[in-house]
PDB file of C-alpha atoms in Angstrom:
ATOM      1  CA  MET A  12     -26.738   1.668   6.439  1.00 61.00           C
ATOM      2  CA  PRO A  13     -23.513   3.428   5.377  1.00 62.00           C
ATOM      3  CA  LEU A  14     -20.602   1.399   4.099  1.00 57.00           C
ATOM      4  CA  TYR A  15     -17.508   1.462   6.332  1.00 61.00           C
ATOM      5  CA  VAL A  16     -14.878   3.653   4.653  1.00 64.00           C
ATOM      6  CA  ASN A  17     -12.279   0.867   4.266  1.00 66.00           C
ATOM      7  CA  TYR A  18     -14.770  -1.085   2.165  1.00 62.00           C
ATOM      8  CA  ARG A  19     -15.593   1.751  -0.229  1.00 77.00           C
ATOM      9  CA  PRO A  20     -14.011   0.875  -3.573  1.00 85.00           C
ATOM     10  CA  MET A  21     -12.704   4.344  -4.488  1.00 92.00           C
ATOM     11  CA  TYR A  22     -11.249   4.835  -1.021  1.00 94.00           C
ATOM     12  CA  LYS A  23      -9.263   1.618  -1.409  1.00 95.00           C
ATOM     13  CA  VAL A  24      -8.295   2.504  -5.007  1.00 98.00           C
ATOM     14  CA  SER A  25      -6.984   5.849  -3.737  1.00 98.00           C
ATOM     15  CA  GLN A  26      -4.935   4.090  -1.052  1.00 97.00           C
ATOM     16  CA  ILE A  27      -3.439   1.729  -3.628  1.00 98.00           C
ATOM     17  CA  LEU A  28      -2.466   4.604  -5.896  1.00 98.00           C
ATOM     18  CA  LEU A  29      -0.904   6.473  -2.966  1.00 98.00           C
ATOM     19  CA  ILE A  30       1.110   3.369  -2.042  1.00 98.00           C
ATOM     20  CA  LEU A  31       2.372   2.969  -5.603  1.00 98.00           C
ATOM     21  CA  TYR A  32       3.212   6.681  -5.766  1.00 98.00           C
ATOM     22  CA  PHE A  33       5.063   6.991  -2.453  1.00 98.00           C
ATOM     23  CA  ASN A  34       6.334   3.471  -1.795  1.00 98.00           C
ATOM     24  CA  GLY A  35       6.765   1.721  -5.122  1.00 96.00           C
ATOM     25  CA  TYR A  36      10.045   1.810  -6.983  1.00 94.00           C
ATOM     26  CA  ALA A  37       9.273   3.611 -10.267  1.00 94.00           C
ATOM     27  CA  GLY A  38       5.592   3.407  -9.313  1.00 96.00           C
ATOM     28  CA  LYS A  39       5.672  -0.411  -9.141  1.00 97.00           C
ATOM     29  CA  ALA A  40       4.868  -2.830  -6.335  1.00 98.00           C
ATOM     30  CA  SER A  41       3.986  -6.473  -5.837  1.00 97.00           C
ATOM     31  CA  LEU A  42       0.616  -7.612  -4.558  1.00 96.00           C
ATOM     32  CA  LEU A  43       2.206  -8.492  -1.206  1.00 94.00           C
ATOM     33  CA  LYS A  44       3.736  -5.032  -0.848  1.00 96.00           C
ATOM     34  CA  LEU A  45       0.334  -3.489  -1.505  1.00 97.00           C
ATOM     35  CA  HIS A  46      -1.211  -5.768   1.131  1.00 95.00           C
ATOM     36  CA  LEU A  47       1.530  -4.879   3.635  1.00 95.00           C
ATOM     37  CA  PHE A  48       0.966  -1.150   3.271  1.00 96.00           C
ATOM     38  CA  SER A  49      -2.811  -1.530   3.166  1.00 95.00           C
ATOM     39  CA  TRP A  50      -2.604  -3.458   6.448  1.00 94.00           C
ATOM     40  CA  ALA A  51      -0.407  -0.715   7.933  1.00 95.00           C
ATOM     41  CA  LEU A  52      -2.942   1.952   6.990  1.00 95.00           C
ATOM     42  CA  LYS A  53      -5.806   0.141   8.740  1.00 92.00           C
ATOM     43  CA  SER A  54      -4.821   1.347  12.219  1.00 93.00           C
ATOM     44  CA  TYR A  55      -2.390   3.504  14.139  1.00 95.00           C
ATOM     45  CA  GLU A  56      -1.040   0.363  15.824  1.00 94.00           C
ATOM     46  CA  ASN A  57      -0.313  -1.330  12.488  1.00 93.00           C
ATOM     47  CA  SER A  58       1.396   1.745  11.054  1.00 94.00           C
ATOM     48  CA  SER A  59       3.509   2.057  14.215  1.00 94.00           C
ATOM     49  CA  ILE A  60       4.580  -1.583  13.898  1.00 92.00           C
ATOM     50  CA  LEU A  61       5.622  -1.029  10.280  1.00 94.00           C
ATOM     51  CA  LYS A  62       7.463   2.226  11.078  1.00 94.00           C
ATOM     52  CA  ASP A  63       9.308   0.491  13.951  1.00 92.00           C
ATOM     53  CA  PHE A  64      10.216  -2.372  11.625  1.00 92.00           C
ATOM     54  CA  VAL A  65      11.758   0.052   9.127  1.00 92.00           C
ATOM     55  CA  THR A  66      13.538   2.273  11.664  1.00 92.00           C
ATOM     56  CA  SER A  67      15.045  -0.789  13.378  1.00 92.00           C
ATOM     57  CA  ASN A  68      16.666  -1.698  10.044  1.00 88.00           C
ATOM     58  CA  TYR A  69      14.221  -4.630   9.779  1.00 86.00           C
ATOM     59  CA  GLN A  70      15.323  -6.114  13.129  1.00 84.00           C
ATOM     60  CA  ASN A  71      12.085  -5.583  15.084  1.00 81.00           C
ATOM     61  CA  LYS A  72       9.412  -8.226  14.701  1.00 79.00           C
ATOM     62  CA  LEU A  73       6.843  -7.985  11.955  1.00 78.00           C
ATOM     63  CA  GLN A  74       5.403 -11.454  11.965  1.00 70.00           C
ATOM     64  CA  PHE A  75       2.142 -11.279  10.055  1.00 74.00           C
ATOM     65  CA  PHE A  76       0.173  -8.734   8.112  1.00 81.00           C
ATOM     66  CA  GLY A  77      -3.319  -9.047   6.749  1.00 78.00           C
ATOM     67  CA  ILE A  78      -4.423 -10.111   3.299  1.00 84.00           C
ATOM     68  CA  GLU A  79      -7.785  -8.578   2.456  1.00 83.00           C
ATOM     69  CA  SER A  80     -10.181  -9.268  -0.368  1.00 86.00           C
ATOM     70  CA  THR A  81     -11.260  -5.611  -0.607  1.00 90.00           C
ATOM     71  CA  LEU A  82      -7.775  -4.720  -1.840  1.00 94.00           C
ATOM     72  CA  ASN A  83      -8.012  -7.295  -4.616  1.00 93.00           C
ATOM     73  CA  ARG A  84     -11.398  -5.944  -5.727  1.00 94.00           C
ATOM     74  CA  ALA A  85     -10.049  -2.384  -5.702  1.00 96.00           C
ATOM     75  CA  LEU A  86      -7.078  -3.494  -7.815  1.00 97.00           C
ATOM     76  CA  ASN A  87      -9.506  -4.903 -10.379  1.00 96.00           C
ATOM     77  CA  LEU A  88     -11.415  -1.612 -10.436  1.00 97.00           C
ATOM     78  CA  ALA A  89      -8.221   0.456 -10.759  1.00 98.00           C
ATOM     79  CA  TYR A  90      -7.066  -1.794 -13.597  1.00 98.00           C
ATOM     80  CA  ALA A  91     -10.429  -1.482 -15.378  1.00 98.00           C
ATOM     81  CA  GLU A  92     -10.253   2.314 -15.021  1.00 98.00           C
ATOM     82  CA  GLN A  93      -6.693   2.268 -16.454  1.00 98.00           C
ATOM     83  CA  LEU A  94      -5.226   3.826 -13.318  1.00 99.00           C
ATOM     84  CA  LEU A  95      -2.689   1.025 -13.023  1.00 98.00           C
ATOM     85  CA  ASP A  96      -1.368  -1.901 -15.009  1.00 98.00           C
ATOM     86  CA  PHE A  97      -0.238  -5.394 -14.076  1.00 98.00           C
ATOM     87  CA  GLU A  98       2.855  -6.893 -15.651  1.00 95.00           C
ATOM     88  CA  LYS A  99       5.427  -9.474 -14.571  1.00 93.00           C
ATOM     89  CA  GLY A 100       3.976  -9.816 -11.079  1.00 92.00           C
ATOM     90  CA  ASN A 101       3.902  -6.089 -10.326  1.00 97.00           C
ATOM     91  CA  TYR A 102       1.281  -3.393 -10.357  1.00 98.00           C
ATOM     92  CA  THR A 103       2.412  -0.191 -12.063  1.00 98.00           C
ATOM     93  CA  LEU A 104       0.990   3.289 -11.700  1.00 98.00           C
ATOM     94  CA  LEU A 105      -0.171   4.593 -15.095  1.00 98.00           C
ATOM     95  CA  GLU A 106      -0.303   8.259 -16.134  1.00 98.00           C
ATOM     96  CA  LYS A 107      -4.037   8.542 -15.393  1.00 98.00           C
ATOM     97  CA  GLY A 108      -3.405   7.091 -11.926  1.00 98.00           C
ATOM     98  CA  ARG A 109      -0.453   9.424 -11.352  1.00 98.00           C
ATOM     99  CA  LYS A 110      -2.614  12.459 -12.166  1.00 98.00           C
ATOM    100  CA  PHE A 111      -5.301  11.176  -9.797  1.00 98.00           C
ATOM    101  CA  VAL A 112      -2.747  10.757  -6.980  1.00 98.00           C
ATOM    102  CA  GLU A 113      -1.263  14.185  -7.604  1.00 98.00           C
ATOM    103  CA  GLN A 114      -4.729  15.705  -7.156  1.00 98.00           C
ATOM    104  CA  ILE A 115      -5.121  13.809  -3.870  1.00 97.00           C
ATOM    105  CA  ASN A 116      -1.668  14.917  -2.794  1.00 96.00           C
ATOM    106  CA  GLU A 117      -2.418  18.587  -3.513  1.00 97.00           C
ATOM    107  CA  ASP A 118      -5.445  18.547  -1.211  1.00 97.00           C
ATOM    108  CA  GLU A 119      -4.199  18.892   2.360  1.00 96.00           C
ATOM    109  CA  ASN A 120      -7.499  17.567   3.748  1.00 97.00           C
ATOM    110  CA  LEU A 121      -7.516  14.207   1.953  1.00 96.00           C
ATOM    111  CA  PHE A 122      -5.805  11.095   3.320  1.00 96.00           C
ATOM    112  CA  VAL A 123      -3.815  13.166   5.832  1.00 97.00           C
ATOM    113  CA  ASP A 124      -2.742  10.263   8.073  1.00 95.00           C
ATOM    114  CA  GLU A 125      -2.162   7.898   5.171  1.00 96.00           C
ATOM    115  CA  LYS A 126       0.056  10.360   3.296  1.00 97.00           C
ATOM    116  CA  GLN A 127       2.069  11.058   6.442  1.00 97.00           C
ATOM    117  CA  VAL A 128       2.788   7.353   7.049  1.00 96.00           C
ATOM    118  CA  LEU A 129       3.511   6.554   3.401  1.00 98.00           C
ATOM    119  CA  LYS A 130       5.845   9.549   2.983  1.00 97.00           C
ATOM    120  CA  LEU A 131       7.689   8.693   6.195  1.00 96.00           C
ATOM    121  CA  ILE A 132       8.363   5.103   5.125  1.00 96.00           C
ATOM    122  CA  GLY A 133       8.966   6.038   1.509  1.00 96.00           C
ATOM    123  CA  LYS A 134      10.785   3.452  -0.563  1.00 96.00           C
ATOM    124  CA  LYS A 135      12.582   1.893   2.421  1.00 95.00           C
ATOM    125  CA  ILE A 136      10.956  -1.546   2.131  1.00 94.00           C
ATOM    126  CA  PRO A 137      12.334  -3.436  -0.866  1.00 93.00           C
ATOM    127  CA  GLU A 138      10.552  -6.484  -2.259  1.00 92.00           C
ATOM    128  CA  LYS A 139      13.296  -8.800  -0.946  1.00 93.00           C
ATOM    129  CA  ILE A 140      12.438  -7.772   2.635  1.00 91.00           C
ATOM    130  CA  ILE A 141       8.765  -8.581   1.999  1.00 90.00           C
ATOM    131  CA  ASN A 142       9.722 -11.915   0.446  1.00 88.00           C
ATOM    132  CA  GLY A 143      11.783 -12.645   3.582  1.00 86.00           C
ATOM    133  CA  LEU A 144       8.740 -11.962   5.750  1.00 84.00           C
ATOM    134  CA  ILE A 145       6.683 -14.382   3.678  1.00 82.00           C
ATOM    135  CA  LYS A 146       9.393 -17.011   3.986  1.00 78.00           C
ATOM    136  CA  ASN A 147       9.154 -16.615   7.775  1.00 72.00           C
ATOM    137  CA  TRP A 148       5.392 -17.211   7.531  1.00 72.00           C
ATOM    138  CA  LYS A 149       6.044 -20.531   5.862  1.00 64.00           C
ATOM    139  CA  ASN A 150       8.460 -21.500   8.637  1.00 59.00           C
ATOM    140  CA  ALA A 151       6.150 -20.374  11.466  1.00 51.00           C
TER     141      ALA A 151
END
C-alpha cells in the first residue's frame, strides 16, 4: 500500500526547506511558523485562509492551525542530513539545504502549488503575529 505523499519524509523535508527559503527571515523560522505554513500547504482551503489573513493585514480570522507529528520527524531528518540547523528556538536553512531548495525551485514541475503559495505570502508573517495567534489559543 503506497504511503500518502504528506507522510513521505523527503516530501515533508522539501516543504520545510521551501518554507525556510521563501518565508523565513534570513532562512530562519520558529517551529510554530513551520507548522503554520505546513498546515496551509495541506489544502487549498487552508492556503486560502492564510492568504486572506495576510491580505487583510491580519484582521481576518485565523483561529487554529494544525500541529502535526510528521513535520517534527521531518525536521529531525533534515537536521541529521545537515540541511538545517536549530539554534535559539529557530530552525535555520544551511548551505546544503539552500542548494537542495534551489534545485527544487529550478524545476518547474516540482511543488508547483506550494511554491506559488509560499512566494505569494513571502516574508509577510512575522513571528510576533504567530505568537499573537498562539496567545489567542490560550484565551479561547
